[in-house]
Amino acid sequence: MLSEFELIRQYFTRQAQPGIRLALGVGDDCALLKTDGKRQLAISTDMLVEDRHFFKGAEPQALGHKALAVNLSDLAAMGAEPIGFTLALALPSVDEAWLASFSRGLFALAERHQCPLIGGDTTKGPLNLCITVFGEVEPQLALRRDRAQIGDDIWISGSLGDARLALAGYRHELELSAQTLETAAVRMHTPTPRVELGRALLGHAHAAIDISDGLSGDLAHILESSNVGARVDASTLPLGTALQTQERTLGWRFALTGGDDYELCFTAPKSAQADIRAIGDNLGLALTRIGEIEAGNGLRLLDAQGAALTLDLQSFDHFRS
Ligand code: ADP
Ligand code: MG
């Protein structure tokens, strides 16, 4: 069966026609459209489906937050500034308590980023939340997936793997303490889009992606688009606070393949190290160097002694069984 990405490539990717005001089409975190002004328009859509992206009965305020957060995260990954969003909603019934709570979560995040809701669509149907965000970015500086260069450091914001740990707790794959599950669940239900970081990285970072499907798969998108390889030192991976209570190789596996982290993975030249540390200090956000872009292709994963590590690194694909 076709994978999610083969399907998109085969059926929904076309050569741009001349004259169209397209700067960047299918295949990055956002598309970029040329405007008459100095900045380009960055656009991205993400859908959350019940029983797929969240459990039936999920807390509506957190759902409102997350529906917008995962979209803002794609703007962050391009270094774009949010300017507005639309909301397409399918609802099984009118539940006013649910709507009040959902919209509270949604608008709290929208207001934090001065990103107004500008339209949408509402229909009856199985619960489905689809948001399209619009942003603006300086065209020469946009953080595209295809701009990584050999010798770049690879950086991660914040920490990885707690959302995956929460999922393991809910599914009883692991028995977690109430405290560990609660800490991890916050990361799963209310991710923080790194919009300010994305903006601050313009002019410093070469390439970026947000981690929605798991670091190994998402970094692979940068490697393929940029036609390079990478070395990642597993022992440097910043594990989430809850995940640090778990066994180390499990921590690495969840950090590399878990997904739902919505941190940024970016590459930058060594000459930018001091600037990047200063950006992290300014934002009060941990920025960790986890490896280096190298010639070749694919990801080499090393342990603390520099020996090759073999972990099962399949990241998330909606159509792979
Ligand atoms: P992200 O995780 O950053 O939201 P995805 O992995 O969902 O990105 O999608 C990969 C790329 O394919 C993106 O550029 C996205 O816009 C594009 N894409 C996904 N589905 C479709 C579709 N049905 N038609 C056209 N482009 C699509
Ligand atoms: Mg993305």
CSV table of C-alpha atoms and ligand atoms in Angstrom, one decimal:
chain,number,residue,atom,x,y,z
A,1,MET,CA,0.0,0.0,0.0
A,2,LEU,CA,1.2,3.6,-0.7
A,3,SER,CA,2.5,5.4,2.3
A,4,GLU,CA,1.1,8.8,3.3
A,5,PHE,CA,3.9,10.6,1.6
A,6,GLU,CA,4.0,8.5,-1.6
A,7,LEU,CA,0.2,9.1,-1.9
A,8,ILE,CA,0.7,12.9,-1.6
A,9,ARG,CA,3.6,12.8,-4.1
A,10,GLN,CA,1.7,10.7,-6.7
A,11,TYR,CA,-1.7,12.2,-6.6
A,12,PHE,CA,-1.4,15.7,-5.2
A,13,THR,CA,1.9,17.1,-6.4
A,14,ARG,CA,2.0,18.9,-9.7
A,15,GLN,CA,4.6,21.0,-11.6
A,16,ALA,CA,3.8,24.6,-11.0
A,17,GLN,CA,2.6,26.4,-14.1
A,18,PRO,CA,4.6,29.4,-15.2
A,19,GLY,CA,3.2,32.8,-14.0
A,20,ILE,CA,1.7,31.3,-10.9
A,21,ARG,CA,2.7,33.2,-7.8
A,22,LEU,CA,4.0,30.1,-6.0
A,23,ALA,CA,7.3,30.3,-4.3
A,24,LEU,CA,7.1,26.9,-2.5
A,25,GLY,CA,4.5,24.3,-3.1
A,26,VAL,CA,3.6,20.8,-1.6
A,27,GLY,CA,6.3,19.3,0.6
A,28,ASP,CA,7.3,21.8,3.3
A,29,ASP,CA,5.6,22.8,6.6
A,30,CYS,CA,3.9,25.7,4.8
A,31,ALA,CA,3.4,26.7,1.2
A,32,LEU,CA,4.8,30.2,0.3
A,33,LEU,CA,2.9,32.5,-2.1
A,34,LYS,CA,4.5,35.6,-3.6
A,35,THR,CA,2.8,38.9,-2.8
A,36,ASP,CA,3.4,42.5,-4.1
A,37,GLY,CA,4.9,43.3,-0.7
A,38,LYS,CA,8.2,42.6,1.0
A,39,ARG,CA,7.0,39.4,2.6
A,40,GLN,CA,5.6,36.2,1.3
A,41,LEU,CA,2.4,34.5,2.5
A,42,ALA,CA,2.9,31.3,4.4
A,43,ILE,CA,-0.1,28.9,4.5
A,44,SER,CA,-0.6,25.5,6.2
A,45,THR,CA,-3.6,23.2,7.0
A,46,ASP,CA,-3.8,20.6,9.7
A,47,MET,CA,-6.8,18.4,10.7
A,48,LEU,CA,-7.5,16.7,14.0
A,49,VAL,CA,-9.9,13.7,13.7
A,50,GLU,CA,-11.6,12.0,16.6
A,51,ASP,CA,-10.2,8.5,17.4
A,52,ARG,CA,-7.2,9.3,15.2
A,53,HIS,CA,-5.6,12.3,16.7
A,54,PHE,CA,-7.5,12.5,20.0
A,55,PHE,CA,-9.7,10.1,22.1
A,56,LYS,CA,-13.5,10.3,22.1
A,57,GLY,CA,-14.5,12.5,25.1
A,58,ALA,CA,-11.2,14.6,25.0
A,59,GLU,CA,-11.3,17.7,27.1
A,60,PRO,CA,-12.6,20.4,24.7
A,61,GLN,CA,-10.5,23.4,26.0
A,62,ALA,CA,-7.3,21.4,25.4
A,63,LEU,CA,-8.6,20.4,22.0
A,64,GLY,CA,-9.2,24.0,21.0
A,65,HIS,CA,-5.7,24.8,22.1
A,66,LYS,CA,-4.2,21.9,20.3
A,67,ALA,CA,-6.1,22.3,17.0
A,68,LEU,CA,-4.5,25.8,16.6
A,69,ALA,CA,-1.2,24.9,18.2
A,70,VAL,CA,-0.3,22.2,15.6
A,71,ASN,CA,-1.0,24.7,12.9
A,72,LEU,CA,1.0,27.6,14.4
A,73,SER,CA,3.8,25.0,14.8
A,74,ASP,CA,4.0,24.8,11.0
A,75,LEU,CA,4.3,28.6,10.7
A,76,ALA,CA,7.0,28.4,13.4
A,77,ALA,CA,8.9,25.8,11.3
A,78,MET,CA,9.0,28.3,8.4
A,79,GLY,CA,9.9,31.3,10.6
A,80,ALA,CA,6.6,32.9,9.7
A,81,GLU,CA,4.6,35.4,11.7
A,82,PRO,CA,1.0,34.4,12.2
A,83,ILE,CA,-1.6,36.8,10.8
A,84,GLY,CA,-4.9,34.8,10.9
A,85,PHE,CA,-6.6,31.5,10.6
A,86,THR,CA,-9.8,29.8,9.4
A,87,LEU,CA,-11.7,27.0,11.3
A,88,ALA,CA,-13.7,24.2,9.5
A,89,LEU,CA,-15.7,22.2,12.1
A,90,ALA,CA,-17.8,19.0,11.8
A,91,LEU,CA,-19.8,18.5,15.0
A,92,PRO,CA,-22.0,15.4,15.8
A,93,SER,CA,-24.4,17.7,17.7
A,94,VAL,CA,-24.7,21.1,19.3
A,95,ASP,CA,-23.3,20.9,22.8
A,96,GLU,CA,-23.0,24.4,24.2
A,97,ALA,CA,-20.8,23.5,27.2
A,98,TRP,CA,-18.4,21.7,24.7
A,99,LEU,CA,-18.4,24.7,22.4
A,100,ALA,CA,-17.8,27.3,25.2
A,101,SER,CA,-14.8,25.3,26.4
A,102,PHE,CA,-13.4,24.5,23.0
A,103,SER,CA,-13.6,28.2,21.9
A,104,ARG,CA,-12.0,29.3,25.2
A,105,GLY,CA,-8.9,27.1,24.5
A,106,LEU,CA,-8.8,28.2,20.9
A,107,PHE,CA,-9.0,31.9,21.5
A,108,ALA,CA,-6.6,31.9,24.4
A,109,LEU,CA,-3.9,30.7,22.1
A,110,ALA,CA,-5.0,32.9,19.2
A,111,GLU,CA,-4.8,36.0,21.3
A,112,ARG,CA,-1.4,35.1,22.7
A,113,HIS,CA,-0.2,35.1,19.1
A,114,GLN,CA,-2.4,38.0,17.9
A,115,CYS,CA,-3.8,35.6,15.3
A,116,PRO,CA,-7.4,36.3,14.6
A,117,LEU,CA,-10.0,33.8,13.4
A,118,ILE,CA,-11.1,35.2,10.1
A,119,GLY,CA,-13.7,32.6,8.8
A,120,GLY,CA,-14.4,28.9,8.4
A,121,ASP,CA,-17.2,26.4,7.9
A,122,THR,CA,-19.5,24.5,10.2
A,123,THR,CA,-21.3,21.3,9.5
A,124,LYS,CA,-22.8,18.3,11.2
A,125,GLY,CA,-20.7,15.1,11.1
A,126,PRO,CA,-18.2,13.0,13.0
A,127,LEU,CA,-16.1,15.4,15.2
A,128,ASN,CA,-13.4,16.8,13.0
A,129,LEU,CA,-11.4,20.0,13.4
A,130,CYS,CA,-9.5,21.5,10.5
A,131,ILE,CA,-7.6,24.8,10.7
A,132,THR,CA,-5.7,26.7,8.0
A,133,VAL,CA,-3.2,29.3,9.3
A,134,PHE,CA,-1.8,32.2,7.4
A,135,GLY,CA,1.5,33.9,8.1
A,136,GLU,CA,4.1,36.2,6.6
A,137,VAL,CA,7.8,35.6,6.2
A,138,GLU,CA,10.8,37.3,4.6
A,139,PRO,CA,11.4,35.2,1.4
A,140,GLN,CA,15.2,35.1,1.6
A,141,LEU,CA,15.2,34.0,5.2
A,142,ALA,CA,12.3,31.4,5.3
A,143,LEU,CA,13.3,28.2,7.1
A,144,ARG,CA,12.8,25.7,4.3
A,145,ARG,CA,13.4,21.9,4.5
A,146,ASP,CA,15.7,22.0,1.5
A,147,ARG,CA,18.3,24.4,2.9
A,148,ALA,CA,20.4,22.3,5.2
A,149,GLN,CA,24.2,22.4,4.5
A,150,ILE,CA,27.0,19.9,5.2
A,151,GLY,CA,28.7,20.8,8.4
A,152,ASP,CA,25.5,22.4,10.0
A,153,ASP,CA,24.8,21.6,13.6
A,154,ILE,CA,21.4,20.0,14.2
A,155,TRP,CA,19.4,21.6,17.0
A,156,ILE,CA,16.2,20.7,18.9
A,157,SER,CA,14.1,23.1,21.0
A,158,GLY,CA,12.6,22.1,24.3
A,159,SER,CA,12.4,18.3,24.9
A,160,LEU,CA,11.1,15.3,23.1
A,161,GLY,CA,9.1,12.1,23.8
A,162,ASP,CA,6.7,13.0,26.6
A,163,ALA,CA,3.6,13.1,24.4
A,164,ARG,CA,4.5,9.5,23.2
A,165,LEU,CA,5.0,8.5,26.8
A,166,ALA,CA,1.5,9.7,27.7
A,167,LEU,CA,0.1,7.7,24.8
A,168,ALA,CA,1.9,4.6,26.2
A,169,GLY,CA,0.4,5.3,29.6
A,170,TYR,CA,-3.2,5.7,28.2
A,171,ARG,CA,-2.8,2.5,26.1
A,172,HIS,CA,-1.3,0.6,29.1
A,173,GLU,CA,1.8,-0.2,27.1
A,174,LEU,CA,3.7,1.0,30.2
A,175,GLU,CA,2.5,1.3,33.8
A,176,LEU,CA,3.3,4.9,34.7
A,177,SER,CA,2.9,6.6,38.1
A,178,ALA,CA,0.1,9.1,38.3
A,179,GLN,CA,2.6,11.9,38.5
A,180,THR,CA,4.6,10.8,35.5
A,181,LEU,CA,1.5,10.4,33.4
A,182,GLU,CA,0.2,13.8,34.4
A,183,THR,CA,3.4,15.5,33.5
A,184,ALA,CA,3.6,13.7,30.1
A,185,ALA,CA,-0.1,14.3,29.4
A,186,VAL,CA,0.4,18.1,29.6
A,187,ARG,CA,2.8,17.8,26.7
A,188,MET,CA,0.4,15.6,24.7
A,189,HIS,CA,-2.7,17.8,25.2
A,190,THR,CA,-1.3,21.3,25.2
A,191,PRO,CA,1.8,21.5,23.0
A,192,THR,CA,3.5,24.9,22.7
A,193,PRO,CA,4.1,26.1,19.2
A,194,ARG,CA,7.6,27.6,19.0
A,195,VAL,CA,6.5,30.7,17.0
A,196,GLU,CA,8.9,33.2,18.7
A,197,LEU,CA,11.8,30.8,18.2
A,198,GLY,CA,11.0,30.4,14.5
A,199,ARG,CA,11.0,34.2,14.0
A,200,ALA,CA,14.3,34.6,16.0
A,201,LEU,CA,16.0,31.9,14.0
A,202,LEU,CA,15.6,33.9,10.7
A,203,GLY,CA,19.1,34.8,9.4
A,204,HIS,CA,20.7,32.3,11.8
A,205,ALA,CA,19.3,28.8,10.9
A,206,HIS,CA,19.4,27.3,7.4
A,207,ALA,CA,16.6,24.7,7.5
A,208,ALA,CA,13.8,23.7,10.0
A,209,ILE,CA,10.9,21.4,10.4
A,210,ASP,CA,8.5,20.9,13.3
A,211,ILE,CA,8.3,17.5,14.9
A,212,SER,CA,4.8,16.2,14.5
A,213,ASP,CA,5.5,12.6,13.3
A,214,GLY,CA,8.7,11.9,15.3
A,215,LEU,CA,12.3,13.3,15.0
A,216,SER,CA,13.8,10.5,12.9
A,217,GLY,CA,11.1,10.7,10.2
A,218,ASP,CA,10.8,14.5,10.3
A,219,LEU,CA,14.6,15.0,10.2
A,220,ALA,CA,14.6,12.6,7.3
A,221,HIS,CA,12.4,15.1,5.4
A,222,ILE,CA,15.1,17.7,5.8
A,223,LEU,CA,17.8,15.2,4.7
A,224,GLU,CA,15.9,14.2,1.6
A,225,SER,CA,14.9,17.7,0.6
A,226,SER,CA,18.5,19.0,1.1
A,227,ASN,CA,20.2,15.9,-0.3
A,228,VAL,CA,22.4,15.4,2.7
A,229,GLY,CA,22.9,12.9,5.6
A,230,ALA,CA,23.2,13.4,9.3
A,231,ARG,CA,24.8,12.0,12.4
A,232,VAL,CA,22.7,12.2,15.6
A,233,ASP,CA,24.2,11.4,19.1
A,234,ALA,CA,21.5,9.6,21.0
A,235,SER,CA,22.9,10.5,24.4
A,236,THR,CA,22.5,14.2,23.6
A,237,LEU,CA,18.7,14.0,22.9
A,238,PRO,CA,16.8,16.2,25.2
A,239,LEU,CA,14.2,13.9,26.8
A,240,GLY,CA,11.0,15.2,28.3
A,241,THR,CA,10.9,15.5,32.1
A,242,ALA,CA,8.4,12.6,32.4
A,243,LEU,CA,10.4,10.4,30.0
A,244,GLN,CA,13.6,10.9,32.1
A,245,THR,CA,12.0,8.5,34.7
A,246,GLN,CA,12.1,5.7,32.1
A,247,GLU,CA,14.7,3.3,30.9
A,248,ARG,CA,17.3,5.1,28.6
A,249,THR,CA,16.8,3.2,25.3
A,250,LEU,CA,13.0,3.5,25.6
A,251,GLY,CA,13.6,7.3,26.1
A,252,TRP,CA,15.7,7.4,23.0
A,253,ARG,CA,13.1,5.5,21.0
A,254,PHE,CA,10.2,7.7,22.1
A,255,ALA,CA,12.3,10.8,21.5
A,256,LEU,CA,13.1,9.7,18.0
A,257,THR,CA,9.8,8.2,16.8
A,258,GLY,CA,7.1,9.4,19.2
A,259,GLY,CA,5.8,12.5,17.5
A,260,ASP,CA,3.2,15.0,18.7
A,261,ASP,CA,6.1,17.0,20.3
A,262,TYR,CA,5.8,20.2,18.2
A,263,GLU,CA,9.3,21.2,18.9
A,264,LEU,CA,11.5,22.6,16.1
A,265,CYS,CA,14.4,20.7,14.6
A,266,PHE,CA,16.7,23.1,12.8
A,267,THR,CA,20.1,23.2,11.3
A,268,ALA,CA,22.5,26.1,11.5
A,269,PRO,CA,26.2,26.7,10.7
A,270,LYS,CA,28.7,26.4,13.5
A,271,SER,CA,29.4,30.1,13.3
A,272,ALA,CA,25.9,30.7,14.6
A,273,GLN,CA,26.3,28.8,17.8
A,274,ALA,CA,26.7,31.8,20.1
A,275,ASP,CA,23.7,33.6,18.5
A,276,ILE,CA,21.6,30.5,18.9
A,277,ARG,CA,22.6,30.1,22.6
A,278,ALA,CA,21.6,33.8,23.1
A,279,ILE,CA,18.3,33.2,21.4
A,280,GLY,CA,17.5,30.3,23.7
A,281,ASP,CA,18.5,32.3,26.8
A,282,ASN,CA,16.4,35.2,25.6
A,283,LEU,CA,13.3,33.0,25.2
A,284,GLY,CA,14.0,30.9,28.3
A,285,LEU,CA,13.9,27.8,26.0
A,286,ALA,CA,16.4,25.0,26.0
A,287,LEU,CA,18.1,24.6,22.6
A,288,THR,CA,20.2,21.5,22.3
A,289,ARG,CA,22.7,20.4,19.7
A,290,ILE,CA,22.1,16.8,18.8
A,291,GLY,CA,24.4,16.1,15.8
A,292,GLU,CA,25.6,17.3,12.5
A,293,ILE,CA,24.6,17.4,8.8
A,294,GLU,CA,27.1,15.4,6.8
A,295,ALA,CA,27.6,14.3,3.2
A,296,GLY,CA,25.6,11.3,2.0
A,297,ASN,CA,22.1,10.4,2.9
A,298,GLY,CA,20.1,9.0,5.8
A,299,LEU,CA,20.5,9.2,9.5
A,300,ARG,CA,23.4,7.6,11.4
A,301,LEU,CA,22.5,7.2,15.1
A,302,LEU,CA,25.4,6.9,17.5
A,303,ASP,CA,25.6,6.0,21.2
A,304,ALA,CA,27.8,7.9,23.8
A,305,GLN,CA,30.9,5.9,22.8
A,306,GLY,CA,30.4,6.8,19.1
A,307,ALA,CA,29.2,3.3,18.2
A,308,ALA,CA,26.3,2.8,15.7
A,309,LEU,CA,23.0,2.3,17.5
A,310,THR,CA,20.2,0.2,15.9
A,311,LEU,CA,16.8,1.1,17.2
A,312,ASP,CA,13.5,0.6,15.3
A,313,LEU,CA,13.1,4.1,14.0
A,314,GLN,CA,9.8,3.9,12.0
A,315,SER,CA,8.1,7.2,12.5
A,316,PHE,CA,4.4,7.8,12.1
A,317,ASP,CA,2.6,7.3,8.8
A,318,HIS,CA,-1.2,7.3,8.7
A,319,PHE,CA,-1.4,4.5,6.1
A,320,ARG,CA,1.3,2.1,7.2
A,321,SER,CA,-0.1,-0.8,9.2
B,1,ADP,P1,3.1,18.7,8.3
B,1,ADP,O1,3.3,17.5,9.2
B,1,ADP,O2,4.2,19.7,8.3
B,1,ADP,O3,1.7,19.3,8.5
B,1,ADP,P2,2.5,16.7,6.4
B,1,ADP,O4,3.5,15.7,6.8
B,1,ADP,O5,1.1,16.6,6.9
B,1,ADP,O6,3.1,18.1,6.8
B,1,ADP,O7,2.4,16.9,4.8
B,1,ADP,C1,3.6,16.9,4.0
B,1,ADP,C2,3.4,17.8,2.9
B,1,ADP,O8,2.4,17.4,2.0
B,1,ADP,C3,3.0,19.3,3.3
B,1,ADP,O9,3.7,20.2,2.4
B,1,ADP,C4,1.5,19.3,3.0
B,1,ADP,O10,1.1,20.6,2.8
B,1,ADP,C5,1.4,18.4,1.8
B,1,ADP,N1,0.1,17.7,1.7
B,1,ADP,C6,-0.5,16.9,2.6
B,1,ADP,N2,-1.7,16.4,2.2
B,1,ADP,C7,-1.9,17.0,1.0
B,1,ADP,C8,-3.0,16.9,0.0
B,1,ADP,N3,-4.0,16.2,0.2
B,1,ADP,N4,-2.9,17.7,-1.1
B,1,ADP,C9,-1.8,18.5,-1.3
B,1,ADP,N5,-0.7,18.6,-0.4
B,1,ADP,C10,-0.8,17.8,0.7
B,2,MG,MG,5.1,20.5,10.0
